[in-house]
């Protein structure tokens, strides 16, 4: 199926938008009138630019408040339309969008609307142009897709059809089943947009909060099935008004956009994506650091043992239970202090996982990191984290661990069993993209986004996880653009005994993040504890949460560079991440004052 | 009247919030429970800190879902309450807020609610504490102030009263007149918040979009009149949940908050602010520049004449019609290129204007800039712009122009008549503050905020003006925090003939910002013009707009440093600022690509 994107969905000049759309692999564009008006390129130059980029111009949107108006107003509208049809010929596009009128001058008269749209279509036809009439969800008299279709049907002109827009249809709660009653060749165009479910006026919702399919709560795939069943064979076109996308770089946003359509096509049984390969665990987390001592000291105090040294590079392997941390002091580490740079995901079929990631437009990283190394399939996540698809000590597959020369030390047997979750900071502009990426590329299921109050702004956090919890990643974003650069990320280690783990860490010289006494006083007011229990928690900075399933006890190390560790005891099926406690933890991390 | 602010309204640690509130002159605070929980200070230390800062603790908010619940749940609630009452004694506060229950466990039974609240009040009374019961707008069974009052009345306990919150009352559209039926001494507390009118679910509206009184659309003053008429004599307390304030610096936000209460008190006939002194014109705009040549060349090409040189400082006066520009090359100019740093406002009574500004917490600038200079009353606007209250050649007052030694050159007689408007870029966090500042301090009336699409994000713009248009300022803000530093500001010169002015500028070597041909093609589709008219506009980059009153024709110079000029012909009562054309202008300023 052909894919298209409206220029309003991307930021920048028209040239930047077109270039980004072409690079992301779109087949065509809708040109939003304001982008053309502001461009120094003539229509002929725009046409040529699109041709050079391999883009068709699938739609132009210059018309407003066209139909069901008094005759003198309509005469002026036709005059304007004639201008725009001539412009469209110069652009080389043959479909014009006409949205249902919002003008106070328009009247509730379907026969008049049909008559005027027929006359508009006649004029268009003379220029070789087709008119696609669409019901805006806030149209004054016409605001449902079936109403718009009835008018198109009544007008009965070959150059007049309807345009369907998933947002306008689903936002009003219209049932899309009726779309199948429209002849497919009278659906001239299909615009697709998703949106989070927000209870607000639909105009504001549409203008500011639309997002790419799969990033919101609307059943865009369900709607698309009905449109395809009706026989529509035109492009799938994204038309997204979103305040964040307007600020985001056009290049990554266009890739994100196309990924959303690839996933959408898969959801309706179209396209040819390789099947998902869901990871079965976290093979390793990789820290890069220009200064190995503090990171190594932290790992040592946490109970990790340095079990291996990479045969070709300055990378150490540290192990404890099923938790593995790589400590990389190579050249990449020179730039930005200690950071969580890569994650190894245990994969049932690493090569197939990488093929799917690549098909979903994830940037593929070089497979071989050094001579003699095991081949590692890796891609970059939207936040820049390198994701490796690995096998660890599985007979049928080469194990990445073979690249490490054993030190002869064996990991201690402790209560640390593995990685509970990883927390990765996302660029503010890419929070929604990140969830879609992890869902479509890795098969992780997103949970709802939650707001977390930091003393200096509201953060957002959204967990993505496998259904069995073997891989859990908390995606976080700060209150505004730009502040992801200095936000810490963290590795939460799963323990069967957080008190013992915290004590051992402290006794080994590790420093736990202290929590305020007022927090424990509140815990005492909210829950009942065994004698001495709260005192132990307070002594060690252990936080406590409970959900319908079980309990969560967790504490934090101090931050080294941009990384800290959490010790997490998840009991009896607790499902959360201690978000309730995050404001207290964040305040403690800002320091005592 | 005493003023108070809830700690949730300000950003930072509890200590930072308390310090900011005290410095801004608040008498007390409401302590939001999460701020206490996250603080490393003990309750006794918080009490002491507040005492040192001269702040009372007027309210504590730890209770949720207290009433109208099954007895076993209520028993747990009382246990929690007992904990919190002991904490409040340590804090030294005697009023606790209880919001109406949102719990699914609560039942619709006013008698049960009254009974349980009475028992809670009894418990509180034993600790010397009063309970203030408030209807949340989204309370499960109790969500109007009169309903909450009926329950309080039925419970009939001296330690139980009601808390009124302007947001909860006005957001639901309740009429506040009925407040006068509540005995003043049973209104234990009053929380004040404004909000823009947004059609969205009230919980989201309340949690993210509240603002200080006078910054939104609710009639907070009208409500306050009823509360005072009821006999309430407690503090006016601000409780603002706002995503932007959470990120803004606490110091300026607290000043903004207190200014809103000063203006609110004036609106209900309380307080003792000096009367407003509305400016009658723009006396001058001052550019500071480290590099005088480009700015002087621009002024010269625009038709300005250098008519004076400051007697003591490197500042030149340039004049044309009633438009005056100061060009300052002094030490302040070394830092950040050419900027619009100060505005002189022609004032009927400069000293009185300054007294009002100072009373409204505007930072007062040193009055005398050099020995022998005329005294100039000046304050800093929230964006850092220096505002001078001036008299220009008025016999009864010293004229600031006397500080300038005439060059002997006289200004040319041109079609430039004065300053049409100034556009000042606001820090993103202070957009609402800026409008309140200009309204309360300067008596300018704000118009609605409009969104303007820049290629790289949605900008906001809000005009403030005198009713006669003698002073017009367009306040602008970028799409995100931090980008105000590199956004240009501009001076729009009023002309009676924009075509002549633009030609003269170009003939004098000035460079006009070219506008795209597509824009003129669209003008031709939308309006009818005399033969050759559009060609002239296109040749000169003149933009065109029309409203119900008249027409607006305007064009732009290239930007020097962070400043550019506009030539603006406002005909037949046109009231806008050409916002319709702003996206085209902004794209042109980003450069041809």
PDB file of N, CA and C in Angstrom, chain A residues 44-90:
ATOM      1  N   UNK A  44       5.957  25.096  -9.576  1.00  0.00           N
ATOM      2  CA  UNK A  44       6.691  24.228 -10.494  1.00  0.00           C
ATOM      3  C   UNK A  44       7.949  23.678  -9.832  1.00  0.00           C
ATOM      4  N   UNK A  45       8.613  24.532  -9.041  1.00  0.00           N
ATOM      5  CA  UNK A  45       9.822  24.058  -8.356  1.00  0.00           C
ATOM      6  C   UNK A  45       9.487  23.008  -7.300  1.00  0.00           C
ATOM      7  N   UNK A  46       8.346  23.193  -6.637  1.00  0.00           N
ATOM      8  CA  UNK A  46       7.918  22.201  -5.637  1.00  0.00           C
ATOM      9  C   UNK A  46       7.616  20.878  -6.332  1.00  0.00           C
ATOM     10  N   UNK A  47       6.930  20.956  -7.452  1.00  0.00           N
ATOM     11  CA  UNK A  47       6.615  19.749  -8.229  1.00  0.00           C
ATOM     12  C   UNK A  47       7.898  19.011  -8.615  1.00  0.00           C
ATOM     13  N   UNK A  48       8.879  19.789  -9.064  1.00  0.00           N
ATOM     14  CA  UNK A  48      10.141  19.203  -9.503  1.00  0.00           C
ATOM     15  C   UNK A  48      10.892  18.604  -8.314  1.00  0.00           C
ATOM     16  N   UNK A  49      10.887  19.325  -7.200  1.00  0.00           N
ATOM     17  CA  UNK A  49      11.562  18.831  -6.002  1.00  0.00           C
ATOM     18  C   UNK A  49      10.965  17.490  -5.576  1.00  0.00           C
ATOM     19  N   UNK A  50       9.635  17.427  -5.581  1.00  0.00           N
ATOM     20  CA  UNK A  50       8.968  16.179  -5.200  1.00  0.00           C
ATOM     21  C   UNK A  50       9.337  15.055  -6.166  1.00  0.00           C
ATOM     22  N   UNK A  51       9.345  15.379  -7.448  1.00  0.00           N
ATOM     23  CA  UNK A  51       9.694  14.350  -8.437  1.00  0.00           C
ATOM     24  C   UNK A  51      11.115  13.850  -8.200  1.00  0.00           C
ATOM     25  N   UNK A  52      12.037  14.787  -7.952  1.00  0.00           N
ATOM     26  CA  UNK A  52      13.424  14.395  -7.677  1.00  0.00           C
ATOM     27  C   UNK A  52      13.511  13.480  -6.460  1.00  0.00           C
ATOM     28  N   UNK A  53      12.653  13.730  -5.487  1.00  0.00           N
ATOM     29  CA  UNK A  53      12.686  12.953  -4.243  1.00  0.00           C
ATOM     30  C   UNK A  53      11.866  11.671  -4.356  1.00  0.00           C
ATOM     31  N   UNK A  54      11.206  11.482  -5.495  1.00  0.00           N
ATOM     32  CA  UNK A  54      10.366  10.289  -5.662  1.00  0.00           C
ATOM     33  C   UNK A  54       9.056  10.371  -4.918  1.00  0.00           C
ATOM     34  N   UNK A  55       8.590  11.581  -4.674  1.00  0.00           N
ATOM     35  CA  UNK A  55       7.328  11.769  -3.942  1.00  0.00           C
ATOM     36  C   UNK A  55       6.232  12.226  -4.891  1.00  0.00           C
ATOM     37  N   UNK A  56       5.065  11.616  -4.796  1.00  0.00           N
ATOM     38  CA  UNK A  56       3.907  12.182  -5.478  1.00  0.00           C
ATOM     39  C   UNK A  56       3.240  13.196  -4.549  1.00  0.00           C
ATOM     40  N   UNK A  57       2.508  14.136  -5.146  1.00  0.00           N
ATOM     41  CA  UNK A  57       1.714  15.052  -4.322  1.00  0.00           C
ATOM     42  C   UNK A  57       0.284  14.538  -4.373  1.00  0.00           C
ATOM     43  N   UNK A  58      -0.139  13.916  -3.285  1.00  0.00           N
ATOM     44  CA  UNK A  58      -1.398  13.169  -3.298  1.00  0.00           C
ATOM     45  C   UNK A  58      -2.612  14.031  -3.001  1.00  0.00           C
ATOM     46  N   UNK A  59      -2.393  15.165  -2.369  1.00  0.00           N
ATOM     47  CA  UNK A  59      -3.540  15.969  -1.937  1.00  0.00           C
ATOM     48  C   UNK A  59      -3.080  17.392  -1.687  1.00  0.00           C
ATOM     49  N   UNK A  60      -3.969  18.328  -1.948  1.00  0.00           N
ATOM     50  CA  UNK A  60      -3.716  19.720  -1.569  1.00  0.00           C
ATOM     51  C   UNK A  60      -4.913  20.192  -0.765  1.00  0.00           C
ATOM     52  N   UNK A  61      -4.654  21.047   0.250  1.00  0.00           N
ATOM     53  CA  UNK A  61      -5.721  21.433   1.179  1.00  0.00           C
ATOM     54  C   UNK A  61      -5.892  22.939   1.269  1.00  0.00           C
ATOM     55  N   UNK A  62      -6.495  23.572   0.297  1.00  0.00           N
ATOM     56  CA  UNK A  62      -6.635  25.019   0.401  1.00  0.00           C
ATOM     57  C   UNK A  62      -8.047  25.504   0.721  1.00  0.00           C
ATOM     58  N   UNK A  63      -9.032  24.629   0.801  1.00  0.00           N
ATOM     59  CA  UNK A  63     -10.436  25.073   0.803  1.00  0.00           C
ATOM     60  C   UNK A  63     -11.028  25.073   2.200  1.00  0.00           C
ATOM     61  N   UNK A  64     -11.701  26.124   2.536  1.00  0.00           N
ATOM     62  CA  UNK A  64     -12.442  26.153   3.792  1.00  0.00           C
ATOM     63  C   UNK A  64     -13.821  26.767   3.569  1.00  0.00           C
ATOM     64  N   UNK A  65     -14.781  26.306   4.332  1.00  0.00           N
ATOM     65  CA  UNK A  65     -16.108  26.932   4.373  1.00  0.00           C
ATOM     66  C   UNK A  65     -16.675  27.131   2.981  1.00  0.00           C
ATOM     67  N   UNK A  66     -16.636  26.052   2.211  1.00  0.00           N
ATOM     68  CA  UNK A  66     -16.991  26.131   0.805  1.00  0.00           C
ATOM     69  C   UNK A  66     -18.496  26.060   0.574  1.00  0.00           C
ATOM     70  N   UNK A  67     -19.160  25.101   1.219  1.00  0.00           N
ATOM     71  CA  UNK A  67     -20.489  24.696   0.777  1.00  0.00           C
ATOM     72  C   UNK A  67     -21.606  25.143   1.724  1.00  0.00           C
ATOM     73  N   UNK A  68     -22.837  25.042   1.216  1.00  0.00           N
ATOM     74  CA  UNK A  68     -24.042  25.372   1.982  1.00  0.00           C
ATOM     75  C   UNK A  68     -24.017  26.813   2.466  1.00  0.00           C
ATOM     76  N   UNK A  69     -23.565  27.693   1.580  1.00  0.00           N
ATOM     77  CA  UNK A  69     -23.476  29.114   1.918  1.00  0.00           C
ATOM     78  C   UNK A  69     -24.345  29.915   0.948  1.00  0.00           C
ATOM     79  N   UNK A  70     -24.679  31.167   1.291  1.00  0.00           N
ATOM     80  CA  UNK A  70     -25.455  31.998   0.368  1.00  0.00           C
ATOM     81  C   UNK A  70     -24.742  32.110  -0.987  1.00  0.00           C
ATOM     82  N   UNK A  71     -25.526  32.350  -2.030  1.00  0.00           N
ATOM     83  CA  UNK A  71     -25.003  32.279  -3.395  1.00  0.00           C
ATOM     84  C   UNK A  71     -23.874  33.278  -3.653  1.00  0.00           C
ATOM     85  N   UNK A  72     -23.948  34.487  -3.052  1.00  0.00           N
ATOM     86  CA  UNK A  72     -22.877  35.463  -3.298  1.00  0.00           C
ATOM     87  C   UNK A  72     -21.568  34.999  -2.660  1.00  0.00           C
ATOM     88  N   UNK A  73     -21.688  34.380  -1.474  1.00  0.00           N
ATOM     89  CA  UNK A  73     -20.487  33.831  -0.837  1.00  0.00           C
ATOM     90  C   UNK A  73     -19.930  32.692  -1.688  1.00  0.00           C
ATOM     91  N   UNK A  74     -20.838  31.863  -2.201  1.00  0.00           N
ATOM     92  CA  UNK A  74     -20.384  30.725  -3.011  1.00  0.00           C
ATOM     93  C   UNK A  74     -19.688  31.195  -4.283  1.00  0.00           C
ATOM     94  N   UNK A  75     -20.190  32.274  -4.843  1.00  0.00           N
ATOM     95  CA  UNK A  75     -19.545  32.812  -6.051  1.00  0.00           C
ATOM     96  C   UNK A  75     -18.097  33.202  -5.743  1.00  0.00           C
ATOM     97  N   UNK A  76     -17.885  33.838  -4.596  1.00  0.00           N
ATOM     98  CA  UNK A  76     -16.509  34.187  -4.197  1.00  0.00           C
ATOM     99  C   UNK A  76     -15.686  32.916  -3.944  1.00  0.00           C
ATOM    100  N   UNK A  77     -16.330  31.913  -3.352  1.00  0.00           N
ATOM    101  CA  UNK A  77     -15.627  30.650  -3.098  1.00  0.00           C
ATOM    102  C   UNK A  77     -15.180  29.987  -4.400  1.00  0.00           C
ATOM    103  N   UNK A  78     -16.072  30.037  -5.403  1.00  0.00           N
ATOM    104  CA  UNK A  78     -15.708  29.442  -6.698  1.00  0.00           C
ATOM    105  C   UNK A  78     -14.545  30.193  -7.332  1.00  0.00           C
ATOM    106  N   UNK A  79     -14.573  31.501  -7.167  1.00  0.00           N
ATOM    107  CA  UNK A  79     -13.485  32.318  -7.712  1.00  0.00           C
ATOM    108  C   UNK A  79     -12.159  31.894  -7.066  1.00  0.00           C
ATOM    109  N   UNK A  80     -12.180  31.716  -5.737  1.00  0.00           N
ATOM    110  CA  UNK A  80     -10.981  31.298  -5.018  1.00  0.00           C
ATOM    111  C   UNK A  80     -10.578  29.887  -5.478  1.00  0.00           C
ATOM    112  N   UNK A  81     -11.583  29.026  -5.629  1.00  0.00           N
ATOM    113  CA  UNK A  81     -11.299  27.641  -6.025  1.00  0.00           C
ATOM    114  C   UNK A  81     -10.627  27.592  -7.392  1.00  0.00           C
ATOM    115  N   UNK A  82     -11.131  28.408  -8.310  1.00  0.00           N
ATOM    116  CA  UNK A  82     -10.560  28.448  -9.661  1.00  0.00           C
ATOM    117  C   UNK A  82      -9.059  28.792  -9.579  1.00  0.00           C
ATOM    118  N   UNK A  83      -8.736  29.794  -8.760  1.00  0.00           N
ATOM    119  CA  UNK A  83      -7.330  30.147  -8.494  1.00  0.00           C
ATOM    120  C   UNK A  83      -6.543  28.934  -8.034  1.00  0.00           C
ATOM    121  N   UNK A  84      -7.125  28.210  -7.078  1.00  0.00           N
ATOM    122  CA  UNK A  84      -6.393  27.101  -6.451  1.00  0.00           C
ATOM    123  C   UNK A  84      -6.274  25.913  -7.411  1.00  0.00           C
ATOM    124  N   UNK A  85      -7.296  25.725  -8.265  1.00  0.00           N
ATOM    125  CA  UNK A  85      -7.204  24.628  -9.227  1.00  0.00           C
ATOM    126  C   UNK A  85      -6.068  24.893 -10.215  1.00  0.00           C
ATOM    127  N   UNK A  86      -5.931  26.149 -10.631  1.00  0.00           N
ATOM    128  CA  UNK A  86      -4.814  26.477 -11.527  1.00  0.00           C
ATOM    129  C   UNK A  86      -3.467  26.218 -10.837  1.00  0.00           C
ATOM    130  N   UNK A  87      -3.407  26.597  -9.557  1.00  0.00           N
ATOM    131  CA  UNK A  87      -2.201  26.340  -8.771  1.00  0.00           C
ATOM    132  C   UNK A  87      -1.913  24.842  -8.695  1.00  0.00           C
ATOM    133  N   UNK A  88      -2.974  24.046  -8.504  1.00  0.00           N
ATOM    134  CA  UNK A  88      -2.789  22.590  -8.369  1.00  0.00           C
ATOM    135  C   UNK A  88      -2.262  21.975  -9.654  1.00  0.00           C
ATOM    136  N   UNK A  89      -2.703  22.509 -10.786  1.00  0.00           N
ATOM    137  CA  UNK A  89      -2.161  22.034 -12.059  1.00  0.00           C
ATOM    138  C   UNK A  89      -0.657  22.297 -12.114  1.00  0.00           C
ATOM    139  N   UNK A  90      -0.269  23.468 -11.641  1.00  0.00           N
ATOM    140  CA  UNK A  90       1.168  23.791 -11.644  1.00  0.00           C
ATOM    141  C   UNK A  90       1.917  22.851 -10.686  1.00  0.00           C
TER     142      UNK A  90
END
